[in-house]
Coordinates of C-alpha atoms in Angstrom, one line a residue:
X1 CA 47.3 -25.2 36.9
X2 CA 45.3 -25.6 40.1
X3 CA 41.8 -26.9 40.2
X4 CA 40.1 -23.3 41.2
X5 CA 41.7 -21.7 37.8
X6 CA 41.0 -24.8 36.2
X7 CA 37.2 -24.5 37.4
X8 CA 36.9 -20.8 36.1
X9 CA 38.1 -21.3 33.0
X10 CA 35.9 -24.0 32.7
X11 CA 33.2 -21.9 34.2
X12 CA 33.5 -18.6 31.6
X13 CA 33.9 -21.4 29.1
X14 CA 30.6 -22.9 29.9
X15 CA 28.8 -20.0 30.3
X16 CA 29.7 -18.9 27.1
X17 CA 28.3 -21.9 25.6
X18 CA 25.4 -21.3 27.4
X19 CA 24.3 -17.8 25.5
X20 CA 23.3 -19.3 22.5
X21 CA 20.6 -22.0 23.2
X22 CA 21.0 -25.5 21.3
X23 CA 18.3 -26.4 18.6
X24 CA 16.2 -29.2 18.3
X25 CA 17.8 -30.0 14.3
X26 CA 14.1 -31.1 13.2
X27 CA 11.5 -30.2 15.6
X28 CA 10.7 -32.5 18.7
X29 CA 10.7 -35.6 16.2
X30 CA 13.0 -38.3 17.7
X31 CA 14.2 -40.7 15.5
X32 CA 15.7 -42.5 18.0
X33 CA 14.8 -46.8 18.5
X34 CA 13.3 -47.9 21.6
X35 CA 14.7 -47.8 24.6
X36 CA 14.7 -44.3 24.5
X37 CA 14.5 -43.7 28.0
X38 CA 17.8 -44.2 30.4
X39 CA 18.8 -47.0 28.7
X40 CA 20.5 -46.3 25.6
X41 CA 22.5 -49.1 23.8
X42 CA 25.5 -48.5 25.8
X43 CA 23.8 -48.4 29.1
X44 CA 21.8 -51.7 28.1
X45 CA 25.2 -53.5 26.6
X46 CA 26.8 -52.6 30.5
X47 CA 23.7 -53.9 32.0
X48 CA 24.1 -57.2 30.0
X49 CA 27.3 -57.5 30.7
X50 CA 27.2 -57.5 34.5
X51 CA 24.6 -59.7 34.4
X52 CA 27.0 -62.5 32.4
X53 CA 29.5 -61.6 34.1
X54 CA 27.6 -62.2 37.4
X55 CA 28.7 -58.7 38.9
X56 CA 28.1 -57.6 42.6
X57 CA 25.9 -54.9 41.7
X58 CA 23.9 -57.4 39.7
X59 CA 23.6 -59.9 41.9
X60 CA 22.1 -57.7 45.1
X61 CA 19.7 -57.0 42.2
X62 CA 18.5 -60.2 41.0
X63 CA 18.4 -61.9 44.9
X64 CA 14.9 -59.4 45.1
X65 CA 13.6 -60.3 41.4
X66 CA 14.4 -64.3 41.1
X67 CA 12.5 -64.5 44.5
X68 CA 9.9 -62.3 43.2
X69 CA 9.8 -60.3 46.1
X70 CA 8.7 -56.7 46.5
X71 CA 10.7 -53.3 45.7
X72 CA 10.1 -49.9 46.1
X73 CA 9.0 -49.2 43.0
X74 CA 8.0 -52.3 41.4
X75 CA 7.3 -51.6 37.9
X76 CA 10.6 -50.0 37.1
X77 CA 12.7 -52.8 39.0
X78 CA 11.2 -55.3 37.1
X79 CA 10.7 -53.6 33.8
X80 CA 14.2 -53.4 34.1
X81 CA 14.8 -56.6 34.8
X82 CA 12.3 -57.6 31.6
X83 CA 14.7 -55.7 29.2
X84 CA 18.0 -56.8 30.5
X85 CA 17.1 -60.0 31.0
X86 CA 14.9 -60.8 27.7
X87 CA 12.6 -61.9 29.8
X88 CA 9.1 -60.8 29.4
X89 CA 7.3 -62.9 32.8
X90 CA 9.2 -60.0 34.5
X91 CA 7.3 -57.1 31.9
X92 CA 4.0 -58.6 32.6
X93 CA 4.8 -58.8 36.5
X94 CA 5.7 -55.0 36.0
X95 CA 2.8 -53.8 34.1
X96 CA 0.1 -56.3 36.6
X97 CA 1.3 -54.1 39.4
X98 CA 1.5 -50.8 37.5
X99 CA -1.9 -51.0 36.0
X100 CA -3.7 -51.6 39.2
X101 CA -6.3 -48.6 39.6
X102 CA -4.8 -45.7 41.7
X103 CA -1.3 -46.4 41.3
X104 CA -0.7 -42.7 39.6
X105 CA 3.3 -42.8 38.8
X106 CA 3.3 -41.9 35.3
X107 CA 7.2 -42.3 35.6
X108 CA 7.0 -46.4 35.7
X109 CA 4.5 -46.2 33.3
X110 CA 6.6 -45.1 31.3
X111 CA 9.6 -46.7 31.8
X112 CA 7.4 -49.9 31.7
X113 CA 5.9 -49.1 28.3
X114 CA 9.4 -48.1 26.6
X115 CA 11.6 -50.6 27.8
X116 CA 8.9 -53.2 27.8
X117 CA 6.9 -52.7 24.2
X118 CA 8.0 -55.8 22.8
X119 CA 7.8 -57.8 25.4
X120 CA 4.3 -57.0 26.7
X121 CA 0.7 -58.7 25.2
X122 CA -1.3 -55.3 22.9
X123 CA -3.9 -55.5 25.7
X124 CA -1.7 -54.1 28.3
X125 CA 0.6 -51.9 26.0
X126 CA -3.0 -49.9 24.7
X127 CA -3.7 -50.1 28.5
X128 CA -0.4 -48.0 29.4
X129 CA -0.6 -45.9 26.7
X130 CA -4.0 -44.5 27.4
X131 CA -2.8 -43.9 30.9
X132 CA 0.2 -42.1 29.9
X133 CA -1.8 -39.9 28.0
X134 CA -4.5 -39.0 30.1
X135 CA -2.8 -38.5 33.2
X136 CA -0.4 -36.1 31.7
X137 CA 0.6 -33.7 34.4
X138 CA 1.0 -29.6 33.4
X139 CA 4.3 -28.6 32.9
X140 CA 4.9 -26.5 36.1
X141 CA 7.5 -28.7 38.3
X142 CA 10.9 -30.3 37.6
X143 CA 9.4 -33.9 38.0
X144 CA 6.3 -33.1 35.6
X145 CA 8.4 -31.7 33.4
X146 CA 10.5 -35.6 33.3
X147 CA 7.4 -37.2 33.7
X148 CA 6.4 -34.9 30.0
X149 CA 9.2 -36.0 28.5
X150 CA 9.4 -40.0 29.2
X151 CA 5.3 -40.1 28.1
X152 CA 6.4 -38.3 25.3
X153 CA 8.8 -40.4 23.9
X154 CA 7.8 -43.5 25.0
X155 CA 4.9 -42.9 22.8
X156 CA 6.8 -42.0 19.8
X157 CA 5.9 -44.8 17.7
X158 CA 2.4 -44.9 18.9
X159 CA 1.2 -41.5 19.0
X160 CA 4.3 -38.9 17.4
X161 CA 2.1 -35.5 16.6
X162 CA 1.4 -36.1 20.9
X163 CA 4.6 -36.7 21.6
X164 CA 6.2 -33.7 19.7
X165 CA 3.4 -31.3 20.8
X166 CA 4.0 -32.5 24.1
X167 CA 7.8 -32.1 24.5
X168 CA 7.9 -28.9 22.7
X169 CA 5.7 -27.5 25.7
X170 CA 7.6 -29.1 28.1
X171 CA 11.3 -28.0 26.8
X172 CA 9.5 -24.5 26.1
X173 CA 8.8 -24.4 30.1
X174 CA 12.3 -25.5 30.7
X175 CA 13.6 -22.8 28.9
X176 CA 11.2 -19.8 29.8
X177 CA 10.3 -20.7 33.4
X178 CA 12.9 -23.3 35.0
X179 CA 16.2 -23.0 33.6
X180 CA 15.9 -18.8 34.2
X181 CA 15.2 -19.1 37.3
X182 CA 17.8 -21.4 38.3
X183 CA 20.2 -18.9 36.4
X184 CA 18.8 -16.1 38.9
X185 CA 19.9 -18.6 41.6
X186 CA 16.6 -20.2 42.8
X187 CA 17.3 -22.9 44.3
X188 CA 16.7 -26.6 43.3
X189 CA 14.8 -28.7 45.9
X190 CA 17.0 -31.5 46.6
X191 CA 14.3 -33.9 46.4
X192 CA 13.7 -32.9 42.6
X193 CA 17.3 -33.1 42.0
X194 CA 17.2 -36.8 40.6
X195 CA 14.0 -35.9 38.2
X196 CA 16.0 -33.2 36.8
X197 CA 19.2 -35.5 35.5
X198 CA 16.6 -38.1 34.6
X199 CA 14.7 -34.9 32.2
X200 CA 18.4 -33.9 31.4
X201 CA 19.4 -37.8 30.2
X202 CA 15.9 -38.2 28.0
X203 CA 16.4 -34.8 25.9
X204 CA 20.0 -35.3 25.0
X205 CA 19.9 -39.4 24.5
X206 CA 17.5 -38.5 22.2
X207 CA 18.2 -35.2 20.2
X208 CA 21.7 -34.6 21.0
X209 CA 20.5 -31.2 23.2
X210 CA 22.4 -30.5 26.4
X211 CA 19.8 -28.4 28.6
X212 CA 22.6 -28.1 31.0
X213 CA 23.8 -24.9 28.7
X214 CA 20.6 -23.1 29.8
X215 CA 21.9 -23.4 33.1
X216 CA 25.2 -23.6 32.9
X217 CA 27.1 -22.4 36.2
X218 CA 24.6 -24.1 38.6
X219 CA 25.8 -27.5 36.7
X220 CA 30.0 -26.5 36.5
X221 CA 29.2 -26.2 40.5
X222 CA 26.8 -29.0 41.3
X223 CA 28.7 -32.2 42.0
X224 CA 31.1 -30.0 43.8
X225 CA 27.9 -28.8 45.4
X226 CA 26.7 -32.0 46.8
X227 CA 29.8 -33.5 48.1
X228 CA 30.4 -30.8 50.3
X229 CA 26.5 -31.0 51.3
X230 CA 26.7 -34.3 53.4
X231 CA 28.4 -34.5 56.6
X232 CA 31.6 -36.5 56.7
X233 CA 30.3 -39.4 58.5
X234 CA 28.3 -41.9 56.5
X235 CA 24.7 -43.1 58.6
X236 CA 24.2 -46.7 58.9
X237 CA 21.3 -47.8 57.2
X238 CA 19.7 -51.6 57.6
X239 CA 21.2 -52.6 54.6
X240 CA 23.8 -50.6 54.0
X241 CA 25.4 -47.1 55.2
X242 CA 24.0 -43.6 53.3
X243 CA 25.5 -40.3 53.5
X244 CA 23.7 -37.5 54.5
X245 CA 23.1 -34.6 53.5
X246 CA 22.5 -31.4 55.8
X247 CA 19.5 -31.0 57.3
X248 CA 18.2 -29.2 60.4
X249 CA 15.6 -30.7 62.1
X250 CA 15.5 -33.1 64.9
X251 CA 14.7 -36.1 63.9
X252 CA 16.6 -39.4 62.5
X253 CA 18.0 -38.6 58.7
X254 CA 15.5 -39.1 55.9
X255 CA 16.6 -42.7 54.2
X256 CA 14.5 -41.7 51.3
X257 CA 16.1 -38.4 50.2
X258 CA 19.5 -40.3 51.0
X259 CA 18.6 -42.9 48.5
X260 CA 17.6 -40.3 45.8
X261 CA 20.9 -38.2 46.3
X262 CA 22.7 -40.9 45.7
X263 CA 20.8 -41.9 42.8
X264 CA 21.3 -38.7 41.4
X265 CA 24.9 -38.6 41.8
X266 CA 25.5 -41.9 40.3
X267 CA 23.4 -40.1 36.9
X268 CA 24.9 -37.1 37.2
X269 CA 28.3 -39.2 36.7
X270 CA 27.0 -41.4 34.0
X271 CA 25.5 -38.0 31.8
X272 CA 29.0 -36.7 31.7
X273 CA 32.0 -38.9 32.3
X274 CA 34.5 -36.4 30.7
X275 CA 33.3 -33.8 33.1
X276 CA 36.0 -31.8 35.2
X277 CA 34.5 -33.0 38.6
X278 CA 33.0 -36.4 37.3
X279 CA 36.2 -38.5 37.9
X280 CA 36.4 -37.3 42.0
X281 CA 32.3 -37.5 42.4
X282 CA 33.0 -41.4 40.7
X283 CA 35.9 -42.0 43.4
X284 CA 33.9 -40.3 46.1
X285 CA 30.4 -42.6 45.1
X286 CA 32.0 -46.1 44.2
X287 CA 32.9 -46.7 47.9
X288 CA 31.0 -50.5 48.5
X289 CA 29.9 -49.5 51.7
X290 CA 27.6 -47.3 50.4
X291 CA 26.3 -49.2 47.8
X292 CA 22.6 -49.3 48.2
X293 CA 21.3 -53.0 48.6
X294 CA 17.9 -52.5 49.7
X295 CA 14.7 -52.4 47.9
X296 CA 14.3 -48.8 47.4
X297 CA 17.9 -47.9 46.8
X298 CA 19.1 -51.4 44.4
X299 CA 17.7 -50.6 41.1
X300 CA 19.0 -47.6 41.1
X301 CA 22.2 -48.8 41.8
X302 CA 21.7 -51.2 39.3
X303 CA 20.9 -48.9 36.4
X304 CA 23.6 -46.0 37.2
X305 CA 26.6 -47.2 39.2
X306 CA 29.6 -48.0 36.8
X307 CA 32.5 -50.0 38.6
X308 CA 34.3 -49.6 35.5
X309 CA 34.7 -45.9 35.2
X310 CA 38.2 -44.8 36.2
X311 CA 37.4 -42.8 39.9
X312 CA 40.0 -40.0 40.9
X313 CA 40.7 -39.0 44.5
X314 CA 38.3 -36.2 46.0
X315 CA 40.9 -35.5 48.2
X316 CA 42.5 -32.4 46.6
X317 CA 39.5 -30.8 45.9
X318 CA 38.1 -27.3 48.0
X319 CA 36.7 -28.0 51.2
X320 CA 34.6 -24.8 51.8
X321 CA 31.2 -23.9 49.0
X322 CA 29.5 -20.3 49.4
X323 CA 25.9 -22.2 48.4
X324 CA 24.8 -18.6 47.2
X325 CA 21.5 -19.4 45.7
X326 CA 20.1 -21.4 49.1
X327 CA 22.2 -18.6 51.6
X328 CA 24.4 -21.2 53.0
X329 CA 28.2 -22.3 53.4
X330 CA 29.5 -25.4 53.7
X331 CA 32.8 -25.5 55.6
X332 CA 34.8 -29.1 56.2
X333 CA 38.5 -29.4 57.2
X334 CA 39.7 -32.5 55.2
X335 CA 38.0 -35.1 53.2
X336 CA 38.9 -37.4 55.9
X337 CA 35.2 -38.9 57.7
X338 CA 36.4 -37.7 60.8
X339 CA 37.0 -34.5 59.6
X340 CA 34.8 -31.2 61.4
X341 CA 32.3 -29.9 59.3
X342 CA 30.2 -26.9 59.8
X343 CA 27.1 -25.1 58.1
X344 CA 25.6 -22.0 58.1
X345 CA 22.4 -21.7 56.9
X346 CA 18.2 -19.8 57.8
X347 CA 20.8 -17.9 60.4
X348 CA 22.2 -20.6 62.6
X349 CA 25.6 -22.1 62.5
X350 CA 25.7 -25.9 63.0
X351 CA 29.0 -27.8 63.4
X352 CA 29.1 -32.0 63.2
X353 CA 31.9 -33.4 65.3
X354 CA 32.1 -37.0 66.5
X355 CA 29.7 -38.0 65.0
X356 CA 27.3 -35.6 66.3
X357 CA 25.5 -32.7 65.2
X358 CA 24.9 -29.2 67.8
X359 CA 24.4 -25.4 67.3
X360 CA 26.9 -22.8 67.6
X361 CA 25.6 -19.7 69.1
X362 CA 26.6 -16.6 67.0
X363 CA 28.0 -14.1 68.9
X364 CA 29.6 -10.9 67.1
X365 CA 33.0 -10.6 67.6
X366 CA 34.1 -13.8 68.7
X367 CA 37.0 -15.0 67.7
X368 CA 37.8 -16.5 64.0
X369 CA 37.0 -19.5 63.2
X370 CA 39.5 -21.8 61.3
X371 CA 38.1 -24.7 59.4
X372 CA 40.2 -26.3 56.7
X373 CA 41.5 -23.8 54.2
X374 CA 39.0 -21.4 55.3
X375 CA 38.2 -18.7 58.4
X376 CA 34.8 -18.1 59.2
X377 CA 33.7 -14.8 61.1
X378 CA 30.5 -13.3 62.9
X379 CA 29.4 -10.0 62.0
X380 CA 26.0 -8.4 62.9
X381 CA 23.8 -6.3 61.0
X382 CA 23.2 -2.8 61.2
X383 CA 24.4 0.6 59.4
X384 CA 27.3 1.5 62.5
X385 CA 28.1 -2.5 62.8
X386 CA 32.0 -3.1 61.4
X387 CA 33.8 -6.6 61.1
X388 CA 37.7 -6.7 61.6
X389 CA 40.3 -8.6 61.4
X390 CA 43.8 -9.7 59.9
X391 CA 45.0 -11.6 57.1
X392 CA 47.2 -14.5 57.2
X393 CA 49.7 -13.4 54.6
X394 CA 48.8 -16.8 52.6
X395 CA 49.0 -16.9 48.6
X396 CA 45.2 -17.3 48.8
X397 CA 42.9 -17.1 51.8
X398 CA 39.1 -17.9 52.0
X399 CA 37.1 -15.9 54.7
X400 CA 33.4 -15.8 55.3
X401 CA 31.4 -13.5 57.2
X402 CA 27.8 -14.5 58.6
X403 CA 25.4 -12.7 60.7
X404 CA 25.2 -9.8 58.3
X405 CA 22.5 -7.8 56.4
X406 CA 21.0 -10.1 53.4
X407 CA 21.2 -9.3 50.1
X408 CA 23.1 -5.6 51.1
X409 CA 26.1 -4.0 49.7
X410 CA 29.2 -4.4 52.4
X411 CA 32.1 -1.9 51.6
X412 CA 36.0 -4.0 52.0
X413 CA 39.0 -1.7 53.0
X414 CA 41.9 -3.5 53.1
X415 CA 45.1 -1.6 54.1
X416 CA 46.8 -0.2 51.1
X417 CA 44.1 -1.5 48.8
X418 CA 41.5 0.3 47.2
X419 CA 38.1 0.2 48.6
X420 CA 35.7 -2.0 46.8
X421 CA 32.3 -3.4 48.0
X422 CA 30.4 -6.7 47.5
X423 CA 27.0 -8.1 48.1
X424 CA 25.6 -10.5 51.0
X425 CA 23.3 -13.1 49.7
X426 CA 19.8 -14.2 51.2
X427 CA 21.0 -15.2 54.5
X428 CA 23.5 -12.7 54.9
X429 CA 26.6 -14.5 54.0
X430 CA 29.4 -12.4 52.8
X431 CA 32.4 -14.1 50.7
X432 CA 35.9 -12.6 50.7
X433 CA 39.0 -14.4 48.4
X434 CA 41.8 -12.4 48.8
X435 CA 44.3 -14.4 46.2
X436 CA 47.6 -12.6 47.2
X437 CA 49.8 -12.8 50.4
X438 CA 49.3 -9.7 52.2
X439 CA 50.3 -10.6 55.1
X440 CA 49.1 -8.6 58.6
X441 CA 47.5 -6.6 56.3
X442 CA 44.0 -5.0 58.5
X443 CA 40.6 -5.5 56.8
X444 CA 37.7 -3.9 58.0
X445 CA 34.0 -4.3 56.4
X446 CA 30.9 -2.4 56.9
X447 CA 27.9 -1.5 55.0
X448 CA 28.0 0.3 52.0
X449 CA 27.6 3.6 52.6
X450 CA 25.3 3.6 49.4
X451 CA 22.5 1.5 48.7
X452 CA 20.6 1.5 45.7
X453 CA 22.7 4.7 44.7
X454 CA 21.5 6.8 47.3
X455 CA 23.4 8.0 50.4
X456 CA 23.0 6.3 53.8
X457 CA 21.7 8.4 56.5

């Protein structure tokens, strides 16, 4: 069975699942011991491990906190450090510099207080708690929403009428706000992307819920989704090289979103091992050139990467991804880093070839373009406009039309077919999988001749 059946099964099996919302089996009470927050007993007993075993990952991470020097984030590198290590000089080092007045990240804090409770003197643990509480942010981003959750239940034992009021509202938000309108295909920002398998992680390490269900195609698609999202080339950072993601301005790549995508891959892996696309994302991420040993990107390596989780090849998987909820395709002709890559997205066409990025002007009619498995067209919009062309006669063939109308029906004639018709998304991006040889057979699309029901004019 090929890996696109295997992926729609998979999908209609999914989103299935994902009709019938999972309970909470007794309220928003967790009954979970501490840590409760991203380091569950088998996370913590892998941590240990590397450390006595004196692994690479492990050793990057301890050259910055032996030497006490500074991190990114501070009070969850050496909160982490406390707990793994046993050691609570690093928990007291943490909560100095997280308790200093203005320092505002409610996600070290808690971190720091869960991982660190029994390590730390009452004066700061009352401290941290009192800041947890009162600087509680509303429930009306992806990042509040994990920031909810890790207060929450890292004041379980201290405060647990707070902590249940305040994850019911927060998973209520999830479910009635967020997860809906990821459903209808709003887009995640990549920069929340990491918050949201962090919030994922906390509710089901703790009440056995998988909110991915309330979602559940955007998840099937999403590792899928970001490996075809950076450009083939990897970028050379000071301390180690990053893969990039696309992006369209002109400026250098930014090292900090590189560093959170990567740290959100490496979660996304560890959430769901068994997953159908977790075994090629674990080969594609546990490459040690792009292992991140500097001081933003090391704990984070630290905490997620697993050397020890069996990595398949990525090399069999599709090279083209219709991003329908951002109006954008990604097309790439091999897995290979010196592959061409292209991307259409906000109306412009960008191609990256040695090592370069430049702009494709869109010109209607122009020749197809053949990219890996898939052929990519230029149409223009407008009622009389018409895009032709001829198949290859392969058993399955990918073609993509840009340029067109957004969000507008497009009639498909293809000879000795029936007529059918199909929508464009938000940047006018029209998909076509014809998955039967037909070969030299003409198609021709235009726009529906009905919109909204009623005649064109």
């Amino acid at each position: 069975m090929g890996l696109l059946v295997r992926l729609f099964l998979a999908s209609s099996l999914v989103l299935a699942l994902a009709l019938a919302q999972e309970p909470f089996a007794d309220g928003y009470k967790a009954y979970t011991d501490a840590p409760r927050l991203l380091l569950r007993p088998n996370r913590l007993r892998l941590l240990k491990r590397e450390r006595e075993r004196e692994a690479m990952r492990y050793r990057q991470f301890d050259a910055y906190i032996a030497n006490r020097q500074d991190l990114e984030e501070n009070a969850f590198a050496y909160a982490l450090a406390g707990k793994v290590y046993e050691n609570p000089a690093y928990c007291r080092a943490a909560a100095d510099w997280a308790l200093k007045p203005k320092f505002g990240d409610l996600r070290q804090l808690a971190l720091l207080y869960d991982w660190c409770a029994e390590l730390l003197p009452e004066s700061q643990l009352t401290a941290l708690a009192a800041r947890l509480r009162a600087e509680l942010p509303p429930p009306d981003s992806i990042p509040h929403l994990r920031d909810r959750a890790f207060a929450a239940l890292a004041l379980v034992d201290a405060d647990g009428n707070w902590s249940e009021t305040t994850l019911r509202s927060t998973v209520a938000y999830w479910r009635e706000t967020v997860a809906p309108a990821i459903r209808a295909q709003k887009p995640v920002n990549k920069r929340d992307l990491y918050a949201l398998v962090e919030f994922l992680h906390a509710i089901r390490d703790n009440f056995d819920v998988d909110l991915r269900r309330d979602a559940a195609q955007f998840f099937l698609d999403l590792p899928l989704l970001q490996m075809l999202s950076y450009y083939p080339a990897g970028f050379p950072g000071r301390d180690n090289e990053f893969r990039i993601s696309f992006y369209t301005t002109n400026t250098d790549p930014d090292l900090t979103l590189a560093t959170l995508e990567r740290a959100a891959d490496l979660a996304l892996v560890a959430y769901d091992t068994n997953a159908e696309l977790a075994q090629p994302l674990q080969g594609w991420l546990m490459q040690d050139r792009y292992l991140m040993r500097g001081p933003s990107g090391i704990a984070y390596e630290f905490l997620w990467a697993n050397p020890y989780q069996p990595g398949l090849t990525y090399h069999h998987l599709p090279n083209s991804y219709h991003d329908r909820a951002n109006g954008r395709l990604f097309l790439r002709a091999g897995w290979e880093e010196e592959a061409r890559y292209m991307c259409f997205s906000d109306g412009k066409l960008q191609v990256f070839e040695d090592g370069a990025r430049k702009l494709i002007a869109l010109q209607p009619g122009r020749e197809p373009i053949e990219i890996g498995e898939a052929t990519l067209l230029v149409g223009e919009p407008g009622a009389t406009a018409e895009v032709k062309f001829q198949l290859h006669g392969l058993d399955r063939e990918a073609w993509y039309v840009v340029g067109l109308e957004a969000n507008k029906r497009y009639d498909i004639e293809v000879d000795d077919e029936e007529l059918y018709d199909q929508a464009t998304d938000s940047g006018g991006i029209l998909s076509l999988d014809f998955q039967k040889p037909i070969e030299g057979a003409a198609v021709r699309v235009r726009l529906s001749r009905f919109r909204a029901g009623e005649p064109t004019q």
